[in-house]
Tab-separated table of C-alpha atoms and ligand atoms in Angstrom:
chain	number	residue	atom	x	y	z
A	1	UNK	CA	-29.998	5.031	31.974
A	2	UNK	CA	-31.605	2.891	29.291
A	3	UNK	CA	-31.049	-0.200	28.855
A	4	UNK	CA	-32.349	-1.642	25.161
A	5	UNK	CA	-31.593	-4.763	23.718
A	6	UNK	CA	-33.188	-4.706	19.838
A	7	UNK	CA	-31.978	-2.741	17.065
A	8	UNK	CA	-35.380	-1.257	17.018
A	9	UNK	CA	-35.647	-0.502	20.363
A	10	UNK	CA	-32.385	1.740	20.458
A	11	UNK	CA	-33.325	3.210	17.062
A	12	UNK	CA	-36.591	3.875	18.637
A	13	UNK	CA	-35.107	5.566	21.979
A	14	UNK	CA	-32.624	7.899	20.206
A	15	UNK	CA	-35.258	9.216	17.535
A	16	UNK	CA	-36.142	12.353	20.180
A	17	UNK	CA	-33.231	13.212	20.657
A	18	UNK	CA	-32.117	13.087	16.840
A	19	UNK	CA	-35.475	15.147	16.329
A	20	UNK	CA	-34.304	18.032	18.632
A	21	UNK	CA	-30.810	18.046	17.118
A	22	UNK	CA	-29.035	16.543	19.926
A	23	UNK	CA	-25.415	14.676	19.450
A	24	UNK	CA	-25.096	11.121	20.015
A	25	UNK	CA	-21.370	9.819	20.752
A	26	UNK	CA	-21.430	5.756	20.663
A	27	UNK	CA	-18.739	3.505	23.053
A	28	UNK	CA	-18.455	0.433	21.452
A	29	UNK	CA	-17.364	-2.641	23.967
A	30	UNK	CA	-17.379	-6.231	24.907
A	31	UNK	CA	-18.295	-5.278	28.059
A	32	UNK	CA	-15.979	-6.334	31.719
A	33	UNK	CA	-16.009	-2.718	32.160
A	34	UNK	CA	-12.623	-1.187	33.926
A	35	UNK	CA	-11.726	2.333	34.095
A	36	UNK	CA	-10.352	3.207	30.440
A	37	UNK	CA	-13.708	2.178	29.040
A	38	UNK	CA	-15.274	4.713	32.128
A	39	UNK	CA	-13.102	7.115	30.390
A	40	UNK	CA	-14.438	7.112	26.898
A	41	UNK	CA	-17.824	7.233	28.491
A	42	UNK	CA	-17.235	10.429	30.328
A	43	UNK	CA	-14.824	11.397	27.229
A	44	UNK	CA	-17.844	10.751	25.058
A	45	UNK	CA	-20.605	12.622	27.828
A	46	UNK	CA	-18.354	16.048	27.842
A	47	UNK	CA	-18.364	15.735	23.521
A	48	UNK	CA	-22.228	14.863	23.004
A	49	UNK	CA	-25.769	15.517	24.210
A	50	UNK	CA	-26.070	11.528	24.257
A	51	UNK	CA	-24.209	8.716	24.859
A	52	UNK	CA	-24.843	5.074	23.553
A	53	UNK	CA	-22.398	2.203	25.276
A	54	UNK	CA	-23.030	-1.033	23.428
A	55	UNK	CA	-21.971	-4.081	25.223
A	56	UNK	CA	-21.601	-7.061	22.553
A	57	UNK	CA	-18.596	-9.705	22.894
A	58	UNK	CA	-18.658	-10.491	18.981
A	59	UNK	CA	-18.233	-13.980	18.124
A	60	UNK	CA	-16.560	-13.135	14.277
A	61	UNK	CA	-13.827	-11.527	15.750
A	62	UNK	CA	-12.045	-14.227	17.420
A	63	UNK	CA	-10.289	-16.917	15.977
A	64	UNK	CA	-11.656	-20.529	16.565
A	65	UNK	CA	-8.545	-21.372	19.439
A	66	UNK	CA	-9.026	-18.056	20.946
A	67	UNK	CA	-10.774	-16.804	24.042
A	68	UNK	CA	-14.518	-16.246	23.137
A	69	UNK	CA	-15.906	-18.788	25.124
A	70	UNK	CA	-14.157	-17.621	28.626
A	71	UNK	CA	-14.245	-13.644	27.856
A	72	UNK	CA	-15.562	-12.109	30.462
A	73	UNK	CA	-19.477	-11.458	30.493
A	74	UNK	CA	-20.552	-9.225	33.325
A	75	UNK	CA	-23.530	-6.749	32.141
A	76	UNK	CA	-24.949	-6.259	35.685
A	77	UNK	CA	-21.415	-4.815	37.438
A	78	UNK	CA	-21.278	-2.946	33.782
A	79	UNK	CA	-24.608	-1.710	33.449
A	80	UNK	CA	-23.800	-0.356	37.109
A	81	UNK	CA	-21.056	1.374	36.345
A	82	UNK	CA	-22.217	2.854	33.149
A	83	UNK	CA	-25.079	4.548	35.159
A	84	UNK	CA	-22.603	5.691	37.626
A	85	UNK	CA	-21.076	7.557	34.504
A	86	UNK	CA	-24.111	8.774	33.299
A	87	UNK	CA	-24.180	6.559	30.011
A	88	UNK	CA	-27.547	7.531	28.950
A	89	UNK	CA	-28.140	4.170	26.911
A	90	UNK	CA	-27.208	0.617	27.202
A	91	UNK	CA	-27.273	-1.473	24.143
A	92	UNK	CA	-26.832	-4.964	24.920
A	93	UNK	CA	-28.147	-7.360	21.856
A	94	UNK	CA	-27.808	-10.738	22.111
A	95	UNK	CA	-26.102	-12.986	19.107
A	96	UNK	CA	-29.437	-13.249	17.201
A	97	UNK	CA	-30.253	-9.798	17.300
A	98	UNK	CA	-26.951	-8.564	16.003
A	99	UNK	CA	-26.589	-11.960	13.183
A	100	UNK	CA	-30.085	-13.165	12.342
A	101	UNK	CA	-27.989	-15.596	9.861
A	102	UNK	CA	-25.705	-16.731	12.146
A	103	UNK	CA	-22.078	-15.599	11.806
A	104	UNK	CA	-21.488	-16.176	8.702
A	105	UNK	CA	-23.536	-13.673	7.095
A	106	UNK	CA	-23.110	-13.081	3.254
A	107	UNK	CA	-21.321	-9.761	3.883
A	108	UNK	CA	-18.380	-8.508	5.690
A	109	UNK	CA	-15.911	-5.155	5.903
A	110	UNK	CA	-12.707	-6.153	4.630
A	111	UNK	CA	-9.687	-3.610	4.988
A	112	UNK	CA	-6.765	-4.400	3.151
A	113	UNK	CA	-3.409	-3.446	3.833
A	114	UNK	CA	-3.023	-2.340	7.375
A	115	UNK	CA	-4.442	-5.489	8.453
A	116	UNK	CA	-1.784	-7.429	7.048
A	117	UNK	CA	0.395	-6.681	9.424
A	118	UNK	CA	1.457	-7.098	13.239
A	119	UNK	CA	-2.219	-8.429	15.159
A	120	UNK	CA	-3.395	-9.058	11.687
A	121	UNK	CA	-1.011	-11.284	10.736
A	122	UNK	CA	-0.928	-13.565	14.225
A	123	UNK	CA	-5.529	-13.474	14.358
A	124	UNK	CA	-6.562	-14.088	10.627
A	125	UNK	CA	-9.949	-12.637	10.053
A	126	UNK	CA	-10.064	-11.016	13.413
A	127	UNK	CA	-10.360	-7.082	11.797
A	128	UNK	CA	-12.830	-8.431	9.415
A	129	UNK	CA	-15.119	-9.042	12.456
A	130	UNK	CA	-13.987	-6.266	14.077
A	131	UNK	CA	-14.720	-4.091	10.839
A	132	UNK	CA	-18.043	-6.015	10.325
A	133	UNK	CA	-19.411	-5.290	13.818
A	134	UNK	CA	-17.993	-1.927	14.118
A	135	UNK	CA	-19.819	-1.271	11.208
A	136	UNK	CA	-23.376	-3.046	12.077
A	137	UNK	CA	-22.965	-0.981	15.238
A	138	UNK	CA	-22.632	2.414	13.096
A	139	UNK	CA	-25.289	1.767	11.154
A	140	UNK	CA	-27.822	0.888	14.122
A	141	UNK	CA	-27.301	3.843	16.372
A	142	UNK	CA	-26.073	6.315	13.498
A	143	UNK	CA	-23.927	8.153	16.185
A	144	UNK	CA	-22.280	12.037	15.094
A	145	UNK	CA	-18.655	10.497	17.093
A	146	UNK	CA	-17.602	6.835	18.265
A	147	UNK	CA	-14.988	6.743	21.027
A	148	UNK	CA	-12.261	3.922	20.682
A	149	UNK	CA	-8.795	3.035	23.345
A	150	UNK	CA	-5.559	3.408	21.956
A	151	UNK	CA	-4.602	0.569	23.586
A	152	UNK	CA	-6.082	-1.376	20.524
A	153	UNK	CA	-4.073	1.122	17.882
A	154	UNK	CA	-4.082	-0.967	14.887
A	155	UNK	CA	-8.011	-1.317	15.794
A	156	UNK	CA	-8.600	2.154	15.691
A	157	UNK	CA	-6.350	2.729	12.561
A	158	UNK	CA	-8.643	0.104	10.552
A	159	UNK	CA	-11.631	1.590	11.892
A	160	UNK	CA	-10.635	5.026	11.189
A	161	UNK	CA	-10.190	3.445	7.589
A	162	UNK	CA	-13.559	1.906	6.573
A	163	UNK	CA	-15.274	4.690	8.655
A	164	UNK	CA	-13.742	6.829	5.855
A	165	UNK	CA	-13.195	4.420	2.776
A	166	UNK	CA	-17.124	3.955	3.340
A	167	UNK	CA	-18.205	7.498	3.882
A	168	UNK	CA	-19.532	6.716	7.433
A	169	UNK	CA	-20.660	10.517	8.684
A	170	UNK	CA	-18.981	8.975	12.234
A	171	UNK	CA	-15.841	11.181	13.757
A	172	UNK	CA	-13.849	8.564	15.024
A	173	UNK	CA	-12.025	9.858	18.353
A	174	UNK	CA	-9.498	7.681	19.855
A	175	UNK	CA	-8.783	8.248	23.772
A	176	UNK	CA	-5.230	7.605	25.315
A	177	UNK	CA	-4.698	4.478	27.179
A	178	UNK	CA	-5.062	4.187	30.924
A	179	UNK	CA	-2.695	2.519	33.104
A	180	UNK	CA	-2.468	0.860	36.124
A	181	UNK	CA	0.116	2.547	38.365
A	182	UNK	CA	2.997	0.224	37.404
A	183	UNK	CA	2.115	1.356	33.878
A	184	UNK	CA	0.216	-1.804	32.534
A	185	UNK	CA	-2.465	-0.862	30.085
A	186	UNK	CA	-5.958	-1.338	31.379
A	187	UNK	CA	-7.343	-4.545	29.635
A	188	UNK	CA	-10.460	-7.012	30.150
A	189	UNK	CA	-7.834	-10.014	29.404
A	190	UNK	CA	-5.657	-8.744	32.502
A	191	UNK	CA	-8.101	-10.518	34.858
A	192	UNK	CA	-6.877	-13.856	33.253
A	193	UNK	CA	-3.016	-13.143	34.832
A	194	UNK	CA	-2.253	-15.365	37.546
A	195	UNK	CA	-0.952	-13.424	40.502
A	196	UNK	CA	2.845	-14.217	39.218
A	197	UNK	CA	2.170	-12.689	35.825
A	198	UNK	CA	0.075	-9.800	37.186
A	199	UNK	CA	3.591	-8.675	38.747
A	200	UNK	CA	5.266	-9.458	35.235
A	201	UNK	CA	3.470	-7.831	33.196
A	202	UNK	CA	4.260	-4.247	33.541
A	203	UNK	CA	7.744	-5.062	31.967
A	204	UNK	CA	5.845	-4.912	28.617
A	205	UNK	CA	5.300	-1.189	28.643
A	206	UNK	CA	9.001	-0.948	31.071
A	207	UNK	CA	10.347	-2.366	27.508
A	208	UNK	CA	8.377	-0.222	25.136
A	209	UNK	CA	9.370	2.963	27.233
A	210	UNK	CA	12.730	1.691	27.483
A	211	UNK	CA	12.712	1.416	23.794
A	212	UNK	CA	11.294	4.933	23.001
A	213	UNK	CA	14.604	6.088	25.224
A	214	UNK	CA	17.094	4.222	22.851
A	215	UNK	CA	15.547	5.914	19.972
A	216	UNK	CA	15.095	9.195	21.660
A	217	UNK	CA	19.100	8.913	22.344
A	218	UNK	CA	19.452	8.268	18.576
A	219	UNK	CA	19.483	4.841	17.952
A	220	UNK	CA	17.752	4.113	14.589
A	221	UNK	CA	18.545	0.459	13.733
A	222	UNK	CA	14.899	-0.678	14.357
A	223	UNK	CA	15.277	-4.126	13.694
A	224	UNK	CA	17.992	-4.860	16.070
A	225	UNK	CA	15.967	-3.023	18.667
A	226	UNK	CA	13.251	-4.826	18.385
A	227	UNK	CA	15.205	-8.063	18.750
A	228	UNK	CA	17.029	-6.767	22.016
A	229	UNK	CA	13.397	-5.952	23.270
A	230	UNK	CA	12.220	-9.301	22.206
A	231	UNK	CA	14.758	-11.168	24.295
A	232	UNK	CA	14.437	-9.422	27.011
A	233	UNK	CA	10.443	-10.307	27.081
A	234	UNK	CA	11.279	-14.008	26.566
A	235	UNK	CA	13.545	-13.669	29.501
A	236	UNK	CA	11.300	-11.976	31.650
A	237	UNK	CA	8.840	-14.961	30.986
A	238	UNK	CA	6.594	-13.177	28.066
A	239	UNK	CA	6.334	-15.555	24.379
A	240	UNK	CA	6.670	-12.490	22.396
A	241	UNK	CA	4.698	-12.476	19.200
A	242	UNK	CA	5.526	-9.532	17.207
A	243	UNK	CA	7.243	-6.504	18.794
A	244	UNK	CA	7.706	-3.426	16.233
A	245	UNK	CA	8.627	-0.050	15.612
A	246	UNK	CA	6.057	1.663	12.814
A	247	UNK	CA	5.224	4.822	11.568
A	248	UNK	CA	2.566	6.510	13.479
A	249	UNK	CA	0.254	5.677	10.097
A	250	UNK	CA	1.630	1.696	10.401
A	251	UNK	CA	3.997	1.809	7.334
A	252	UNK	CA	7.502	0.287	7.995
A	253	UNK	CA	9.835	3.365	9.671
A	254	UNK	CA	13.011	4.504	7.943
A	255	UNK	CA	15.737	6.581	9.611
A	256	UNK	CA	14.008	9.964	8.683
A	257	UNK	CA	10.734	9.304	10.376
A	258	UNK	CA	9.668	11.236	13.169
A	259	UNK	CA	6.090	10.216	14.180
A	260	UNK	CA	6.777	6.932	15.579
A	261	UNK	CA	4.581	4.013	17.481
A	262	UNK	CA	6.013	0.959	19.171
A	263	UNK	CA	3.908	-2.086	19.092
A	264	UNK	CA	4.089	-5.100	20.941
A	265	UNK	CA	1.882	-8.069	21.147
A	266	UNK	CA	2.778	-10.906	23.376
A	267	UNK	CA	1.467	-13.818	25.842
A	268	UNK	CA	1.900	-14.379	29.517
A	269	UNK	CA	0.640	-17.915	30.273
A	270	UNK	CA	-1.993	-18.315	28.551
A	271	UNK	CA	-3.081	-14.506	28.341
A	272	UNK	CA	-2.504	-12.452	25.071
A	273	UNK	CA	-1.572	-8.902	25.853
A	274	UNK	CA	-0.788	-6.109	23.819
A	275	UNK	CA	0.302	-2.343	24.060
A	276	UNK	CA	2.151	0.109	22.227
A	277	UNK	CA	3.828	3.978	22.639
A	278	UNK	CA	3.463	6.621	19.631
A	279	UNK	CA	5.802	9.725	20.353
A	280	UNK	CA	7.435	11.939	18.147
A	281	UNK	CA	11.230	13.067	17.226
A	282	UNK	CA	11.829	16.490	17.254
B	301	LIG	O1	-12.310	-3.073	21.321
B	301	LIG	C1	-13.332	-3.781	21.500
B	301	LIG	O2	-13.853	-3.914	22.615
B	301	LIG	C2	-13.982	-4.477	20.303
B	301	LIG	O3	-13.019	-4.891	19.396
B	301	LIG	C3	-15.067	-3.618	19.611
B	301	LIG	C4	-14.487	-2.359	18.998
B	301	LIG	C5	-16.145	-3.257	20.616
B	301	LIG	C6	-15.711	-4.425	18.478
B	301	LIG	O4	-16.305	-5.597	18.945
């Protein structure tokens, strides 16, 4: 595996492979690599010739109280594994490389819309960055597919957005979730749970599947769902910030829907999580 740290350099080491017509799928990431990021790597390895991880925690994408300063930074254990997964190239700019200007650079990717909504709503300016660097990262490795968790489902619906509000030529694949065995979503953040909330926190996807029963067994007021679920987070010890039943496509559900997604965002301790289920009604 390569590892390159300049836009030029990267643009440099895919233009062979480009040449002889070979497909390049891109993993974007922060990096603190755990198995559902291995799995869009090997996702992205059986799709394409090529694959391009690029490890970059992106300053414009968190809020000024949030956790930039204490994510995680481990390239060495990740550069590791991605070789173990035969990632073919690293991309790991540093801050300068990927905002000459410094973050506030004159231009940014603003979706309107679904970001007002649900993580939107409780990180202001968080899918601008998200859309910004997403973007950047497009337009320096110019993969054919980028590979995104579903975990992060109102991520991948705004980049599925600009990719094609913008005319990106990027198919945007997302990959399910992966779980721990007691069902808690794989995340980078779960290594800031205390060993208390470690054993808590699978009762956030306990309530969402609990939830998906209820409406499976034909319960359709929404709202007062929600609220039942909400309680019971704040009782098992979660501050519940927003916890919602959408339409798959994020518009507000109605009786009739059948493509559904639960969404839930909500702290332990200091520790944001979030997860969500989409299913569908016969
Ligand atoms: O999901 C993430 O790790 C980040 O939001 C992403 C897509 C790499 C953009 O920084």
């Amino acid at each position: 595996m390569k590892t390159e740290t300049t836009i030029s350099g990267v643009r440099a080491a895919l233009r062979a492979a480009r040449k002889a017509g070979k497909s390049i799928a891109m993993v974007p990431t922060m990096g603190n690599l755990h198995a559902g990021h291995i799995t869009l790597v090997k996702t992205a390895k059986r799709r394409a010739d090529i694959v391009v991880t690029s490890i970059f925690v992106n300053p414009t994408q968190f809020g000024i109280n949030e956790d930039f300063d204490k994510y995680p930074r481990t390239l060495s254990a990740d550069s590791a594994l991605l070789a173990e997964a035969s990632c073919d190239i690293l991309f790991a700019p540093d801050m300068r490389e990927m905002y000459p200007d410094g973050r506030q650079q004159n231009t940014s990717v603003n979706v309107s819309g679904i970001t007002d909504m649900l993580c939107g709503t409780s990180r202001p300016g968080h899918f601008s960055g998200v859309a910004t660097v997403v973007s950047k990262l497009f337009n320096i490795v110019q993969p054919d597919m980028a590979l995104f968790g579903e975990k992060d489902y109102q991520q991948l619906a705004v980049i599925r957005r600009f990719s094609r509000d913008l005319c990106f030529p990027v198919e945007v694949i997302g990959v399910a979730t992966v779980r721990a065995e007691d069902g808690l979503a794989l995340s980078s953040r779960n290594g800031f749970l205390s060993s208390e909330e470690r054993k808590l926190a699978p009762q956030l996807f306990k309530t969402l599947s609990s939830l998906r029963t209820a409406i499976e067994g034909g319960q359709r007021d929404y709202a007062m769902l929600a609220a039942a679920a909400n309680t019971h987070l704040a009782k098992c010890g979660f501050v519940p910030e927003y916890l919602e039943v959408r339409r798959q496509d994020l518009e507000l559900a109605g009786h009739g829907d059948k493509a559904l997604v639960i969404l839930v965002a909500a702290r332990l301790g200091s520790t944001r999580l979030i997860d969500n289920l989409a299913f569908e009604l016969p």
